[in-house]
């Protein structure tokens, strides 16, 4: 049994390394924020009496797509052998998005500092102008 667990851990580690370039702090933070954002979204859905398995499944698909894009960014970085850390830039972008979403969900329950609200509004405004 111990050998099976070790083998599974080796396969998981190899897969993470191949797809994402390893499990560094950026990827750990992104993974934690993705989970926290999902849980905060479920809590918000319960609070608003809008909890839906279809919406929850769609949320999981969005999170899965996020990790697919991060993997694609790492693969592009590998083939072009650029000094530019494409994967890290992509991960940082998604860390900021997940953080913003988490704060927006939390705003339903707790006060958010005015300075943070101003920064979020500015970021949201910039994103809308780009579309």
PDB file of C-alpha atoms in Angstrom:
ATOM      1  CA  UNK A   1       0.000   0.000   0.000  1.00  0.00           C
ATOM      2  CA  UNK A   2       2.832   2.348   0.892  1.00  0.00           C
ATOM      3  CA  UNK A   3       4.371   1.748  -2.540  1.00  0.00           C
ATOM      4  CA  UNK A   4       1.098   2.656  -4.264  1.00  0.00           C
ATOM      5  CA  UNK A   5       0.879   5.931  -2.320  1.00  0.00           C
ATOM      6  CA  UNK A   6       4.490   6.778  -3.133  1.00  0.00           C
ATOM      7  CA  UNK A   7       3.914   5.950  -6.781  1.00  0.00           C
ATOM      8  CA  UNK A   8       0.770   8.088  -6.913  1.00  0.00           C
ATOM      9  CA  UNK A   9       2.624  10.982  -5.256  1.00  0.00           C
ATOM     10  CA  UNK A  10       5.444  10.661  -7.785  1.00  0.00           C
ATOM     11  CA  UNK A  11       2.984  10.675 -10.686  1.00  0.00           C
ATOM     12  CA  UNK A  12       1.148  13.693  -9.231  1.00  0.00           C
ATOM     13  CA  UNK A  13       4.420  15.564  -8.704  1.00  0.00           C
ATOM     14  CA  UNK A  14       5.634  14.757 -12.193  1.00  0.00           C
ATOM     15  CA  UNK A  15       2.332  15.844 -13.693  1.00  0.00           C
ATOM     16  CA  UNK A  16       2.379  19.133 -11.750  1.00  0.00           C
ATOM     17  CA  UNK A  17       5.945  19.771 -12.822  1.00  0.00           C
ATOM     18  CA  UNK A  18       5.195  18.999 -16.463  1.00  0.00           C
ATOM     19  CA  UNK A  19       1.965  21.003 -16.683  1.00  0.00           C
ATOM     20  CA  UNK A  20       2.767  23.978 -14.446  1.00  0.00           C
ATOM     21  CA  UNK A  21       6.526  24.091 -14.004  1.00  0.00           C
ATOM     22  CA  UNK A  22       6.361  22.752 -10.479  1.00  0.00           C
ATOM     23  CA  UNK A  23       4.497  23.709  -7.351  1.00  0.00           C
ATOM     24  CA  UNK A  24       5.969  27.056  -6.308  1.00  0.00           C
ATOM     25  CA  UNK A  25       4.550  29.711  -3.977  1.00  0.00           C
ATOM     26  CA  UNK A  26       2.674  31.469  -6.790  1.00  0.00           C
ATOM     27  CA  UNK A  27       0.809  28.319  -7.751  1.00  0.00           C
ATOM     28  CA  UNK A  28       0.078  27.494  -4.107  1.00  0.00           C
ATOM     29  CA  UNK A  29      -1.341  30.995  -3.517  1.00  0.00           C
ATOM     30  CA  UNK A  30      -3.426  30.767  -6.687  1.00  0.00           C
ATOM     31  CA  UNK A  31      -4.789  27.354  -5.685  1.00  0.00           C
ATOM     32  CA  UNK A  32      -5.693  28.574  -2.195  1.00  0.00           C
ATOM     33  CA  UNK A  33      -7.387  31.715  -3.568  1.00  0.00           C
ATOM     34  CA  UNK A  34      -9.334  29.652  -6.119  1.00  0.00           C
ATOM     35  CA  UNK A  35     -10.630  27.423  -3.319  1.00  0.00           C
ATOM     36  CA  UNK A  36     -11.417  30.364  -1.020  1.00  0.00           C
ATOM     37  CA  UNK A  37     -13.219  32.204  -3.810  1.00  0.00           C
ATOM     38  CA  UNK A  38     -15.305  29.147  -4.637  1.00  0.00           C
ATOM     39  CA  UNK A  39     -16.247  28.603  -0.990  1.00  0.00           C
ATOM     40  CA  UNK A  40     -17.066  32.303  -0.549  1.00  0.00           C
ATOM     41  CA  UNK A  41     -19.269  32.106  -3.650  1.00  0.00           C
ATOM     42  CA  UNK A  42     -21.136  29.135  -2.185  1.00  0.00           C
ATOM     43  CA  UNK A  43     -21.596  31.013   1.099  1.00  0.00           C
ATOM     44  CA  UNK A  44     -22.871  34.041  -0.815  1.00  0.00           C
ATOM     45  CA  UNK A  45     -25.294  31.815  -2.748  1.00  0.00           C
ATOM     46  CA  UNK A  46     -26.617  30.338   0.495  1.00  0.00           C
ATOM     47  CA  UNK A  47     -26.981  33.807   2.015  1.00  0.00           C
ATOM     48  CA  UNK A  48     -28.913  35.109  -1.000  1.00  0.00           C
ATOM     49  CA  UNK A  49     -30.975  31.900  -1.309  1.00  0.00           C
ATOM     50  CA  UNK A  50     -29.573  31.501  -4.831  1.00  0.00           C
ATOM     51  CA  UNK A  51     -27.510  28.345  -4.370  1.00  0.00           C
ATOM     52  CA  UNK A  52     -27.649  26.244  -7.529  1.00  0.00           C
ATOM     53  CA  UNK A  53     -25.811  23.095  -8.520  1.00  0.00           C
ATOM     54  CA  UNK A  54     -25.715  24.321 -12.138  1.00  0.00           C
ATOM     55  CA  UNK A  55     -24.105  27.611 -11.097  1.00  0.00           C
ATOM     56  CA  UNK A  56     -21.684  25.728  -8.836  1.00  0.00           C
ATOM     57  CA  UNK A  57     -20.716  23.353 -11.645  1.00  0.00           C
ATOM     58  CA  UNK A  58     -20.190  26.325 -13.981  1.00  0.00           C
ATOM     59  CA  UNK A  59     -17.948  27.879 -11.321  1.00  0.00           C
ATOM     60  CA  UNK A  60     -15.861  24.720 -11.131  1.00  0.00           C
ATOM     61  CA  UNK A  61     -15.517  24.702 -14.928  1.00  0.00           C
ATOM     62  CA  UNK A  62     -14.304  28.312 -14.832  1.00  0.00           C
ATOM     63  CA  UNK A  63     -11.695  27.414 -12.207  1.00  0.00           C
ATOM     64  CA  UNK A  64     -10.585  24.425 -14.294  1.00  0.00           C
ATOM     65  CA  UNK A  65     -10.246  26.683 -17.347  1.00  0.00           C
ATOM     66  CA  UNK A  66      -8.087  29.048 -15.292  1.00  0.00           C
ATOM     67  CA  UNK A  67      -5.603  26.249 -14.596  1.00  0.00           C
ATOM     68  CA  UNK A  68      -5.665  25.177 -18.260  1.00  0.00           C
ATOM     69  CA  UNK A  69      -4.674  28.715 -19.269  1.00  0.00           C
ATOM     70  CA  UNK A  70      -1.855  28.732 -16.695  1.00  0.00           C
ATOM     71  CA  UNK A  71      -0.607  25.419 -18.095  1.00  0.00           C
ATOM     72  CA  UNK A  72      -0.793  26.763 -21.649  1.00  0.00           C
ATOM     73  CA  UNK A  73       1.176  29.847 -20.577  1.00  0.00           C
ATOM     74  CA  UNK A  74       3.868  27.597 -19.115  1.00  0.00           C
ATOM     75  CA  UNK A  75       4.013  25.508 -22.293  1.00  0.00           C
ATOM     76  CA  UNK A  76       4.381  28.645 -24.431  1.00  0.00           C
ATOM     77  CA  UNK A  77       7.120  29.875 -22.115  1.00  0.00           C
ATOM     78  CA  UNK A  78       8.946  26.555 -22.541  1.00  0.00           C
ATOM     79  CA  UNK A  79       8.889  26.538 -26.333  1.00  0.00           C
ATOM     80  CA  UNK A  80       9.871  30.157 -26.900  1.00  0.00           C
ATOM     81  CA  UNK A  81      12.548  29.949 -24.205  1.00  0.00           C
ATOM     82  CA  UNK A  82      11.952  33.581 -23.331  1.00  0.00           C
ATOM     83  CA  UNK A  83      13.415  35.351 -20.353  1.00  0.00           C
ATOM     84  CA  UNK A  84       9.938  36.773 -19.809  1.00  0.00           C
ATOM     85  CA  UNK A  85       8.173  34.737 -17.104  1.00  0.00           C
ATOM     86  CA  UNK A  86       4.929  34.237 -19.030  1.00  0.00           C
ATOM     87  CA  UNK A  87       3.562  31.662 -16.603  1.00  0.00           C
ATOM     88  CA  UNK A  88       4.268  33.833 -13.561  1.00  0.00           C
ATOM     89  CA  UNK A  89       2.618  36.855 -15.168  1.00  0.00           C
ATOM     90  CA  UNK A  90      -0.433  34.738 -15.984  1.00  0.00           C
ATOM     91  CA  UNK A  91      -0.590  33.351 -12.442  1.00  0.00           C
ATOM     92  CA  UNK A  92      -0.272  36.849 -10.945  1.00  0.00           C
ATOM     93  CA  UNK A  93      -3.132  38.049 -13.148  1.00  0.00           C
ATOM     94  CA  UNK A  94      -5.375  35.245 -11.911  1.00  0.00           C
ATOM     95  CA  UNK A  95      -4.269  35.770  -8.303  1.00  0.00           C
ATOM     96  CA  UNK A  96      -5.466  39.374  -8.563  1.00  0.00           C
ATOM     97  CA  UNK A  97      -8.766  38.304 -10.163  1.00  0.00           C
ATOM     98  CA  UNK A  98      -9.431  35.660  -7.524  1.00  0.00           C
ATOM     99  CA  UNK A  99      -8.532  38.105  -4.752  1.00  0.00           C
ATOM    100  CA  UNK A 100     -10.918  40.706  -6.133  1.00  0.00           C
ATOM    101  CA  UNK A 101     -13.706  38.151  -6.448  1.00  0.00           C
ATOM    102  CA  UNK A 102     -13.122  36.963  -2.886  1.00  0.00           C
ATOM    103  CA  UNK A 103     -13.314  40.533  -1.549  1.00  0.00           C
ATOM    104  CA  UNK A 104     -16.476  41.196  -3.568  1.00  0.00           C
ATOM    105  CA  UNK A 105     -18.082  38.096  -2.058  1.00  0.00           C
ATOM    106  CA  UNK A 106     -16.942  39.106   1.428  1.00  0.00           C
ATOM    107  CA  UNK A 107     -18.470  42.576   0.966  1.00  0.00           C
ATOM    108  CA  UNK A 108     -21.893  40.928   1.308  1.00  0.00           C
ATOM    109  CA  UNK A 109     -21.065  40.151   4.944  1.00  0.00           C
ATOM    110  CA  UNK A 110     -18.352  42.447   6.264  1.00  0.00           C
ATOM    111  CA  UNK A 111     -17.278  46.044   5.672  1.00  0.00           C
ATOM    112  CA  UNK A 112     -14.499  46.554   3.145  1.00  0.00           C
ATOM    113  CA  UNK A 113     -11.989  49.394   3.672  1.00  0.00           C
ATOM    114  CA  UNK A 114     -12.685  52.416   1.444  1.00  0.00           C
ATOM    115  CA  UNK A 115      -9.149  52.365   0.048  1.00  0.00           C
ATOM    116  CA  UNK A 116      -9.572  48.756  -1.057  1.00  0.00           C
ATOM    117  CA  UNK A 117     -12.947  49.581  -2.645  1.00  0.00           C
ATOM    118  CA  UNK A 118     -11.319  52.416  -4.602  1.00  0.00           C
ATOM    119  CA  UNK A 119      -8.572  50.128  -5.886  1.00  0.00           C
ATOM    120  CA  UNK A 120     -11.133  47.486  -6.896  1.00  0.00           C
ATOM    121  CA  UNK A 121     -13.295  50.060  -8.685  1.00  0.00           C
ATOM    122  CA  UNK A 122     -10.257  51.322 -10.583  1.00  0.00           C
ATOM    123  CA  UNK A 123      -9.262  47.804 -11.602  1.00  0.00           C
ATOM    124  CA  UNK A 124     -12.824  46.999 -12.682  1.00  0.00           C
ATOM    125  CA  UNK A 125     -12.999  50.235 -14.663  1.00  0.00           C
ATOM    126  CA  UNK A 126      -9.729  49.421 -16.445  1.00  0.00           C
ATOM    127  CA  UNK A 127     -11.008  45.935 -17.345  1.00  0.00           C
ATOM    128  CA  UNK A 128     -14.280  47.337 -18.754  1.00  0.00           C
ATOM    129  CA  UNK A 129     -12.376  49.892 -20.862  1.00  0.00           C
ATOM    130  CA  UNK A 130     -10.287  47.089 -22.419  1.00  0.00           C
ATOM    131  CA  UNK A 131     -13.379  45.190 -23.631  1.00  0.00           C
TER     132      UNK A 131
END
